[in-house]
Amino acid sequence: MNHGSIFRSLARATPPRRYPKPHRLLHWPRVVRQQRTTLQTPSPVPTRRTMASIHVDDKVKDLINKSYPQAKDAGDDPHKLSTTAFPHVEYTQPEKAEIEQWLITSSHIASATEDPAKTAERLSSLNTHLSTRSTLLGSKPSIADVGMYARLAPIVKLWSPEERTGEQGYHHIVRHLDFVQNAPMFSLQVAQDEKVAVDLDSIVAPVKTFDAKAEKEKKKKEKAAAAAGEAAPAEEKKPVKEKAKEAGEKVAGAVAGAVQGQKKEKKEKAPKQPKPPKAAAVEKPLSPAMIDLRVGHILKAERHPNADSLYVSTINCGDAPGTENTSEYEGKIVRTVCSGLNGLIPLEEMQNRKVVTVCNLKPVTMRGIKSCAMVLAASPRLAPGVEDNHAGPVELVNPPVAAEAGDRVYFDGFEGEPEPVLNPKKKVWDYCQVGFTTTESKEVAFDVAAVEQMKDSGKTGIATLKTKSGVCTVPNLAGATVR
């Protein structure tokens, strides 16, 4: 996917909480403990052109300038605004793209000229998104939250109680706005009388939580009632409530009779001994083998219709028919993959070629197209403190000539089974990718010493990236970073 201009990783970090205990009726999502990382989730790829072209309107800019004076000189670039307003937060490339996308979404939601049906659909999607997140990025504050607040607060103030917390209400949107306007992590400068008023004691319909045990009991009762109804066809003329009641009484009577008979015929059984608790799952040690690297065959590549820097490739990664997030193209099972290579690699060089793909990252929707893998590429390693301007050069990783689509790609000495899907919270990709490099002989390799989290793994040295057919290489870049 090359999440970023080309590169990205998926994870979330968590700022400190302000509230001692979430109100149960508003159903605040659980926030995980703070981590220093670069998540999942899922997000469009930012580009120099698209990021800078997002217009931050006066309403949003006024709130930013009032709350974060240090951001006055940051212009309209959402990334610069976020990093200036929240200097303690690090944003990954997917998160930068997500900030951009949410700013666009909030402008559509707040627009008076938008189709009401579209607005309702966007509000519903936003409400669902926030049902498991404290902020739009998950737990990190960003200008996207500030923009959403500035644009939605005037609208939410006019909502009826039913719209806010009714059966079909937007509970999580209301909760999010209340969090943004009050949480110290945002330090939003909004006068008390200008805030969205939230009455926690006035909830029309609390958010329903799924109770698996209660649902199971309900189904058992329904099944028993249905069985009793079938056994007595003459009762079909009776009212439904009466039939259900009698069915319930029959079941209860049968159970009572069975229990009474057991008391007469058998001695009371000794109480069962409690089962020992299940052993906790063993945490796998960090290893690049957890990353599902495969040879991919690009069957076609074209420019993304909504993003200047992206290509959309149709890639055969050797998936079996019916695999999630795949489709069929020219008789092959394929994945759709977005990569930020437009302007860095000629489109003709993307056609009908073999590449190395990462196949167990969570899919990410990039400007309306779902990307279900990532293409590995190399670029010069930057010196500490030097900002990446994404100008290249960039070279795709080449598998051996004899390699076939779907062939497993692995680092020598790390041949374990990959995870089905990488958990963004465990940051396997983030940690391991730091060690992805190229040698002086242009071979792609893994430098164990570069990964701080593997210093006690017992592994050392440089492990080359290979398939059963040979070693993976790049044309010219030595000492590069690969992602």
CSV table of C-alpha atoms in Angstrom, one decimal, residues 49-432:
chain,number,residue,atom,x,y,z
A,49,ARG,CA,-0.2,18.2,-3.4
A,50,THR,CA,-3.3,16.9,-1.8
A,51,MET,CA,-2.3,17.6,1.8
A,52,ALA,CA,-1.5,21.2,1.0
A,53,SER,CA,-4.6,21.7,-1.1
A,54,ILE,CA,-7.0,20.9,1.7
A,55,HIS,CA,-8.7,24.3,2.6
A,56,VAL,CA,-9.0,25.0,6.3
A,57,ASP,CA,-11.9,27.5,6.4
A,58,ASP,CA,-12.0,30.6,8.6
A,59,LYS,CA,-14.2,29.0,11.3
A,60,VAL,CA,-11.7,26.2,11.8
A,61,LYS,CA,-8.7,28.5,11.5
A,62,ASP,CA,-10.1,31.0,14.0
A,63,LEU,CA,-10.5,28.2,16.6
A,64,ILE,CA,-7.0,26.9,15.9
A,65,ASN,CA,-5.4,30.3,16.2
A,66,LYS,CA,-7.3,31.0,19.4
A,67,SER,CA,-6.5,27.6,21.0
A,68,TYR,CA,-3.0,27.2,19.6
A,69,PRO,CA,-1.2,30.5,19.0
A,70,GLN,CA,1.9,28.7,17.9
A,71,ALA,CA,0.1,27.4,14.8
A,72,LYS,CA,-0.6,30.8,13.3
A,73,ASP,CA,2.3,30.5,10.9
A,74,ALA,CA,1.6,26.9,9.9
A,75,GLY,CA,-0.6,28.0,7.0
A,76,ASP,CA,-3.4,25.6,5.8
A,77,ASP,CA,-1.3,22.4,5.7
A,78,PRO,CA,-3.2,19.9,8.0
A,79,HIS,CA,0.0,18.1,8.9
A,80,LYS,CA,1.9,21.2,9.9
A,81,LEU,CA,-1.1,22.5,11.8
A,82,SER,CA,-1.4,19.2,13.7
A,83,THR,CA,2.3,18.9,14.6
A,84,THR,CA,2.4,22.5,15.6
A,85,ALA,CA,-0.7,22.4,17.7
A,86,PHE,CA,0.2,19.0,19.2
A,87,PRO,CA,4.0,18.9,19.2
A,88,HIS,CA,4.2,15.9,21.6
A,89,VAL,CA,2.3,13.7,19.2
A,90,GLU,CA,3.9,11.8,16.3
A,91,TYR,CA,1.7,11.0,13.3
A,92,THR,CA,2.3,8.2,10.8
A,93,GLN,CA,1.7,8.7,7.1
A,94,PRO,CA,-1.7,6.9,7.2
A,95,GLU,CA,-2.7,9.1,10.1
A,96,LYS,CA,-1.7,12.2,8.2
A,97,ALA,CA,-3.9,11.0,5.4
A,98,GLU,CA,-6.7,10.3,7.8
A,99,ILE,CA,-6.5,13.9,9.2
A,100,GLU,CA,-6.8,15.2,5.6
A,101,GLN,CA,-9.8,12.9,4.9
A,102,TRP,CA,-11.6,13.8,8.1
A,103,LEU,CA,-11.2,17.5,7.3
A,104,ILE,CA,-12.8,16.9,3.9
A,105,THR,CA,-15.6,14.9,5.5
A,106,SER,CA,-16.4,17.5,8.2
A,107,SER,CA,-16.7,20.2,5.5
A,108,HIS,CA,-19.2,18.0,3.6
A,109,ILE,CA,-21.2,17.3,6.7
A,110,ALA,CA,-21.4,20.9,7.7
A,111,SER,CA,-22.2,22.2,4.2
A,112,ALA,CA,-25.8,23.5,3.7
A,113,THR,CA,-25.7,22.6,0.0
A,114,GLU,CA,-25.0,18.9,0.5
A,115,ASP,CA,-27.7,16.3,-0.2
A,116,PRO,CA,-29.5,15.6,3.1
A,117,ALA,CA,-29.3,11.9,2.4
A,118,LYS,CA,-25.6,12.0,1.9
A,119,THR,CA,-25.2,14.1,5.1
A,120,ALA,CA,-27.2,11.6,7.1
A,121,GLU,CA,-25.1,8.8,5.7
A,122,ARG,CA,-21.9,10.6,6.6
A,123,LEU,CA,-23.2,11.3,10.1
A,124,SER,CA,-24.1,7.6,10.6
A,125,SER,CA,-20.6,6.5,9.4
A,126,LEU,CA,-18.9,9.1,11.7
A,127,ASN,CA,-21.0,7.9,14.7
A,128,THR,CA,-20.1,4.3,14.0
A,129,HIS,CA,-16.4,5.2,13.6
A,130,LEU,CA,-16.4,7.0,17.0
A,131,SER,CA,-18.2,4.2,18.8
A,132,THR,CA,-14.8,2.5,19.5
A,133,ARG,CA,-12.6,5.6,19.5
A,134,SER,CA,-11.9,8.6,21.7
A,135,THR,CA,-10.6,10.7,18.8
A,136,LEU,CA,-10.9,10.5,15.1
A,137,LEU,CA,-7.5,8.8,14.9
A,138,GLY,CA,-8.3,6.5,17.8
A,139,SER,CA,-6.7,8.2,20.7
A,140,LYS,CA,-4.3,10.8,19.3
A,141,PRO,CA,-5.5,14.4,19.2
A,142,SER,CA,-5.3,16.2,15.8
A,143,ILE,CA,-6.5,19.1,13.9
A,144,ALA,CA,-9.1,16.8,12.4
A,145,ASP,CA,-10.9,16.7,15.8
A,146,VAL,CA,-10.7,20.5,16.1
A,147,GLY,CA,-12.1,20.9,12.6
A,148,MET,CA,-14.9,18.5,13.2
A,149,TYR,CA,-15.8,20.3,16.4
A,150,ALA,CA,-15.7,23.8,14.8
A,151,ARG,CA,-18.0,22.6,12.0
A,152,LEU,CA,-20.3,20.3,13.9
A,153,ALA,CA,-20.8,22.1,17.2
A,154,PRO,CA,-23.2,24.8,15.8
A,155,ILE,CA,-25.2,22.0,14.2
A,156,VAL,CA,-25.3,19.7,17.2
A,157,LYS,CA,-26.5,22.6,19.4
A,158,LEU,CA,-29.7,22.6,17.4
A,159,TRP,CA,-30.3,18.9,17.6
A,160,SER,CA,-33.3,17.6,19.5
A,161,PRO,CA,-32.8,15.1,22.4
A,162,GLU,CA,-34.0,12.4,20.1
A,163,GLU,CA,-31.3,13.3,17.5
A,164,ARG,CA,-28.7,13.3,20.2
A,165,THR,CA,-29.4,10.3,22.3
A,166,GLY,CA,-32.5,8.7,20.8
A,167,GLU,CA,-32.8,5.1,19.5
A,168,GLN,CA,-31.4,6.3,16.2
A,169,GLY,CA,-29.4,9.2,17.7
A,170,TYR,CA,-25.8,10.1,17.3
A,171,HIS,CA,-24.6,9.3,20.8
A,172,HIS,CA,-20.9,9.0,19.9
A,173,ILE,CA,-20.8,12.2,17.9
A,174,VAL,CA,-22.2,14.1,20.9
A,175,ARG,CA,-19.7,12.3,23.2
A,176,HIS,CA,-16.8,13.1,20.9
A,177,LEU,CA,-17.6,16.9,20.8
A,178,ASP,CA,-18.0,17.0,24.5
A,179,PHE,CA,-14.6,15.3,24.9
A,180,VAL,CA,-12.9,17.7,22.5
A,181,GLN,CA,-14.3,20.8,24.1
A,182,ASN,CA,-13.4,19.7,27.6
A,183,ALA,CA,-10.4,17.4,27.5
A,184,PRO,CA,-7.0,18.9,28.6
A,185,MET,CA,-5.3,17.0,25.7
A,186,PHE,CA,-7.0,19.5,23.4
A,187,SER,CA,-7.1,22.6,25.6
A,188,LEU,CA,-9.6,24.1,23.3
A,189,GLN,CA,-10.3,27.8,24.0
A,190,VAL,CA,-14.1,27.8,23.9
A,191,ALA,CA,-16.2,30.0,26.2
A,192,GLN,CA,-18.5,28.0,28.5
A,193,ASP,CA,-21.7,29.5,27.0
A,194,GLU,CA,-20.5,28.6,23.5
A,195,LYS,CA,-19.9,24.9,24.3
A,196,VAL,CA,-22.3,22.1,23.2
A,197,ALA,CA,-24.5,21.5,26.3
A,198,VAL,CA,-24.5,17.8,27.3
A,199,ASP,CA,-26.8,16.6,30.0
A,200,LEU,CA,-25.7,13.2,31.1
A,201,ASP,CA,-28.9,12.7,33.1
A,202,SER,CA,-31.1,13.3,30.1
A,203,ILE,CA,-30.6,10.3,27.8
A,204,VAL,CA,-33.5,9.3,25.6
A,205,ALA,CA,-32.2,5.8,24.8
A,206,PRO,CA,-28.9,4.5,26.3
A,207,VAL,CA,-26.6,2.8,23.9
A,208,LYS,CA,-27.3,-0.9,23.8
A,209,THR,CA,-24.6,-3.3,24.6
A,210,PHE,CA,-24.7,-6.9,23.3
A,211,ASP,CA,-25.2,-9.5,26.0
A,212,ALA,CA,-24.3,-12.9,24.5
A,213,LYS,CA,-25.6,-14.8,27.5
A,214,ALA,CA,-29.0,-13.1,27.5
A,215,GLU,CA,-29.2,-13.5,23.7
A,216,LYS,CA,-28.5,-17.2,24.1
A,217,GLU,CA,-31.2,-17.6,26.7
A,218,LYS,CA,-33.7,-15.7,24.6
A,219,LYS,CA,-33.1,-18.0,21.6
A,220,LYS,CA,-33.5,-21.1,23.8
A,221,LYS,CA,-36.9,-19.8,25.1
A,222,GLU,CA,-38.0,-19.0,21.6
A,223,LYS,CA,-37.0,-22.5,20.4
A,224,ALA,CA,-38.8,-24.2,23.2
A,225,ALA,CA,-42.0,-22.1,22.6
A,226,ALA,CA,-41.9,-22.9,18.9
A,227,ALA,CA,-41.5,-26.6,19.6
A,228,ALA,CA,-44.4,-26.6,22.0
A,229,GLY,CA,-46.6,-24.8,19.5
A,230,GLU,CA,-45.8,-27.4,16.7
A,231,ALA,CA,-46.8,-30.3,19.0
A,232,ALA,CA,-50.3,-29.0,19.5
A,233,PRO,CA,-51.7,-27.9,16.1
A,234,ALA,CA,-55.2,-27.4,17.6
A,235,GLU,CA,-53.8,-24.5,19.5
A,236,GLU,CA,-53.0,-22.5,16.4
A,237,LYS,CA,-56.2,-20.6,16.7
A,238,LYS,CA,-55.2,-19.4,20.2
A,239,PRO,CA,-53.7,-15.9,20.6
A,240,VAL,CA,-49.9,-15.8,20.3
A,241,LYS,CA,-49.3,-14.6,23.9
A,242,GLU,CA,-51.5,-17.4,25.3
A,243,LYS,CA,-49.8,-20.1,23.2
A,244,ALA,CA,-46.4,-18.8,24.3
A,245,LYS,CA,-47.4,-18.8,27.9
A,246,GLU,CA,-48.8,-22.3,27.8
A,247,ALA,CA,-45.7,-23.5,26.0
A,248,GLY,CA,-43.5,-22.0,28.7
A,249,GLU,CA,-45.6,-23.8,31.4
A,250,LYS,CA,-45.3,-27.1,29.6
A,251,VAL,CA,-41.5,-26.8,29.4
A,252,ALA,CA,-41.3,-25.7,33.1
A,253,GLY,CA,-43.6,-28.7,34.1
A,254,ALA,CA,-41.5,-31.2,32.2
A,255,VAL,CA,-38.3,-29.9,33.8
A,256,ALA,CA,-39.9,-30.0,37.2
A,257,GLY,CA,-41.1,-33.6,36.7
A,258,ALA,CA,-37.7,-34.7,35.5
A,259,VAL,CA,-36.0,-33.2,38.5
A,260,GLN,CA,-38.5,-34.8,40.9
A,261,GLY,CA,-38.0,-38.2,39.3
A,262,GLN,CA,-34.3,-37.9,39.7
A,263,LYS,CA,-34.6,-37.2,43.4
A,264,LYS,CA,-36.6,-40.4,43.9
A,265,GLU,CA,-34.4,-42.7,41.8
A,266,LYS,CA,-30.9,-41.3,42.3
A,267,LYS,CA,-28.8,-40.0,45.0
A,268,GLU,CA,-27.9,-36.4,44.7
A,269,LYS,CA,-24.7,-36.0,42.6
A,270,ALA,CA,-21.6,-34.5,44.1
A,271,PRO,CA,-21.0,-30.9,43.0
A,272,LYS,CA,-18.7,-30.7,40.0
A,273,GLN,CA,-15.2,-29.5,40.6
A,274,PRO,CA,-14.5,-26.1,39.0
A,275,LYS,CA,-12.4,-26.4,35.8
A,276,PRO,CA,-8.9,-25.0,36.0
A,277,PRO,CA,-8.5,-21.7,34.3
A,278,LYS,CA,-7.2,-21.8,30.8
A,279,ALA,CA,-3.6,-21.0,30.4
A,280,ALA,CA,-2.9,-17.5,29.0
A,281,ALA,CA,-1.9,-17.4,25.3
A,282,VAL,CA,1.8,-17.3,24.9
A,283,GLU,CA,3.0,-14.0,23.3
A,284,LYS,CA,5.1,-14.6,20.2
A,285,PRO,CA,8.5,-13.0,20.3
A,286,LEU,CA,8.9,-10.1,17.9
A,287,SER,CA,10.1,-11.4,14.5
A,288,PRO,CA,9.9,-10.3,10.9
A,289,ALA,CA,8.5,-13.8,10.2
A,290,MET,CA,5.2,-12.5,11.6
A,291,ILE,CA,4.9,-10.3,8.5
A,292,ASP,CA,3.3,-12.0,5.5
A,293,LEU,CA,5.6,-11.2,2.6
A,294,ARG,CA,4.8,-12.7,-0.7
A,295,VAL,CA,5.7,-12.4,-4.4
A,296,GLY,CA,3.1,-10.4,-6.2
A,297,HIS,CA,2.5,-10.2,-9.9
A,298,ILE,CA,1.0,-6.8,-11.1
A,299,LEU,CA,-1.4,-7.6,-13.8
A,300,LYS,CA,-2.3,-4.0,-14.4
A,301,ALA,CA,-1.7,-0.6,-12.9
A,302,GLU,CA,-3.5,2.7,-13.4
A,303,ARG,CA,-3.6,6.2,-11.9
A,304,HIS,CA,-5.9,6.7,-9.0
A,305,PRO,CA,-8.9,8.7,-10.1
A,306,ASN,CA,-9.0,10.8,-6.9
A,307,ALA,CA,-5.4,11.2,-5.9
A,308,ASP,CA,-2.6,12.6,-8.0
A,309,SER,CA,0.2,10.6,-6.2
A,310,LEU,CA,-1.4,7.2,-6.2
A,311,TYR,CA,-1.4,4.2,-8.5
A,312,VAL,CA,-4.0,1.5,-8.2
A,313,SER,CA,-2.6,-1.9,-9.0
A,314,THR,CA,-4.3,-5.2,-9.6
A,315,ILE,CA,-2.0,-7.8,-8.1
A,316,ASN,CA,-2.0,-11.6,-8.0
A,317,CYS,CA,-0.6,-12.5,-4.6
A,318,GLY,CA,-1.4,-16.2,-4.8
A,319,ASP,CA,-4.6,-16.1,-2.7
A,320,ALA,CA,-7.1,-18.9,-2.7
A,321,PRO,CA,-10.6,-18.3,-4.1
A,322,GLY,CA,-12.9,-16.8,-1.5
A,323,THR,CA,-10.1,-15.2,0.4
A,324,GLU,CA,-11.3,-12.0,2.1
A,325,ASN,CA,-10.5,-8.7,0.4
A,326,THR,CA,-9.8,-10.3,-3.0
A,327,SER,CA,-11.6,-10.4,-6.3
A,328,GLU,CA,-11.2,-12.1,-9.7
A,329,TYR,CA,-9.5,-10.6,-12.7
A,330,GLU,CA,-8.7,-12.5,-15.9
A,331,GLY,CA,-9.2,-15.8,-14.1
A,332,LYS,CA,-6.8,-14.9,-11.3
A,333,ILE,CA,-7.6,-14.1,-7.6
A,334,VAL,CA,-6.3,-10.6,-7.1
A,335,ARG,CA,-5.9,-7.8,-4.6
A,336,THR,CA,-6.4,-4.1,-5.2
A,337,VAL,CA,-3.4,-2.2,-4.0
A,338,CYS,CA,-2.9,1.6,-3.8
A,339,SER,CA,0.7,2.8,-3.7
A,340,GLY,CA,2.1,6.4,-3.6
A,341,LEU,CA,4.4,5.9,-6.5
A,342,ASN,CA,2.9,8.2,-9.1
A,343,GLY,CA,5.6,10.6,-10.1
A,344,LEU,CA,8.3,8.4,-8.6
A,345,ILE,CA,8.1,5.3,-10.8
A,346,PRO,CA,6.8,5.5,-14.5
A,347,LEU,CA,3.4,3.9,-14.9
A,348,GLU,CA,4.7,1.7,-17.7
A,349,GLU,CA,7.3,0.2,-15.3
A,350,MET,CA,4.4,-0.9,-13.1
A,351,GLN,CA,2.8,-3.1,-15.7
A,352,ASN,CA,3.1,-6.9,-15.7
A,353,ARG,CA,5.9,-7.1,-13.3
A,354,LYS,CA,6.8,-9.0,-10.1
A,355,VAL,CA,7.0,-7.2,-6.8
A,356,VAL,CA,7.2,-8.1,-3.1
A,357,THR,CA,4.0,-7.4,-1.2
A,358,VAL,CA,3.0,-7.2,2.5
A,359,CYS,CA,-0.3,-9.2,2.7
A,360,ASN,CA,-1.4,-9.1,6.4
A,361,LEU,CA,-1.7,-5.4,7.1
A,362,LYS,CA,-5.3,-4.3,7.7
A,363,PRO,CA,-6.9,-3.0,4.5
A,364,VAL,CA,-7.0,0.8,4.2
A,365,THR,CA,-9.4,2.9,2.1
A,366,MET,CA,-7.4,5.4,0.1
A,367,ARG,CA,-9.4,8.2,-1.4
A,368,GLY,CA,-12.4,5.9,-2.0
A,369,ILE,CA,-10.5,2.8,-3.0
A,370,LYS,CA,-9.8,-0.1,-0.6
A,371,SER,CA,-6.2,-1.1,-0.6
A,372,CYS,CA,-5.5,-4.6,0.5
A,373,ALA,CA,-1.8,-5.0,0.5
A,374,MET,CA,1.4,-3.0,0.3
A,375,VAL,CA,4.2,-3.0,-2.2
A,376,LEU,CA,7.8,-2.9,-0.9
A,377,ALA,CA,10.1,-0.2,-2.2
A,378,ALA,CA,13.5,1.2,-1.3
A,379,SER,CA,14.5,4.9,-0.9
A,380,PRO,CA,17.7,6.6,0.4
A,381,ARG,CA,18.0,6.4,4.2
A,382,LEU,CA,17.8,9.9,5.6
A,383,ALA,CA,20.3,11.4,8.0
A,384,PRO,CA,18.9,12.1,11.5
A,385,GLY,CA,16.9,15.3,11.6
A,386,VAL,CA,16.5,15.5,7.8
A,387,GLU,CA,12.9,15.7,6.7
A,388,ASP,CA,11.7,13.4,4.0
A,389,ASN,CA,10.4,15.5,1.0
A,390,HIS,CA,9.4,12.3,-0.8
A,391,ALA,CA,11.2,13.4,-3.9
A,392,GLY,CA,12.9,10.0,-4.5
A,393,PRO,CA,14.6,8.2,-5.9
A,394,VAL,CA,12.5,5.1,-5.3
A,395,GLU,CA,13.1,1.6,-6.5
A,396,LEU,CA,10.7,-1.4,-6.2
A,397,VAL,CA,12.1,-4.5,-4.6
A,398,ASN,CA,12.6,-7.2,-7.2
A,399,PRO,CA,12.0,-10.9,-6.4
A,400,PRO,CA,14.1,-13.5,-8.2
A,401,VAL,CA,13.3,-13.9,-11.9
A,402,ALA,CA,12.0,-17.5,-11.3
A,403,ALA,CA,9.7,-16.6,-8.4
A,404,GLU,CA,6.0,-17.1,-8.9
A,405,ALA,CA,3.0,-15.1,-7.6
A,406,GLY,CA,2.2,-16.2,-4.1
A,407,ASP,CA,5.7,-17.5,-3.3
A,408,ARG,CA,6.6,-16.9,0.4
A,409,VAL,CA,9.3,-14.2,0.9
A,410,TYR,CA,11.3,-14.4,4.1
A,411,PHE,CA,14.4,-13.2,5.8
A,412,ASP,CA,17.1,-15.9,6.1
A,413,GLY,CA,16.9,-17.4,9.6
A,414,PHE,CA,13.3,-16.1,10.2
A,415,GLU,CA,11.2,-18.7,8.6
A,416,GLY,CA,8.2,-18.8,11.0
A,417,GLU,CA,4.5,-18.6,10.1
A,418,PRO,CA,3.2,-15.1,9.6
A,419,GLU,CA,0.2,-13.7,11.5
A,420,PRO,CA,-3.1,-13.9,9.7
A,421,VAL,CA,-3.5,-10.2,10.3
A,422,LEU,CA,-1.0,-7.9,12.1
A,423,ASN,CA,-2.5,-6.3,15.2
A,424,PRO,CA,-1.7,-2.6,14.9
A,425,LYS,CA,-1.5,-2.3,18.7
A,426,LYS,CA,1.4,-4.7,18.8
A,427,LYS,CA,3.3,-2.6,16.2
A,428,VAL,CA,5.0,-5.6,14.6
A,429,TRP,CA,5.4,-3.8,11.3
A,430,ASP,CA,6.5,-0.5,12.9
A,431,TYR,CA,9.2,-2.2,14.9
A,432,CYS,CA,10.5,-4.6,12.3
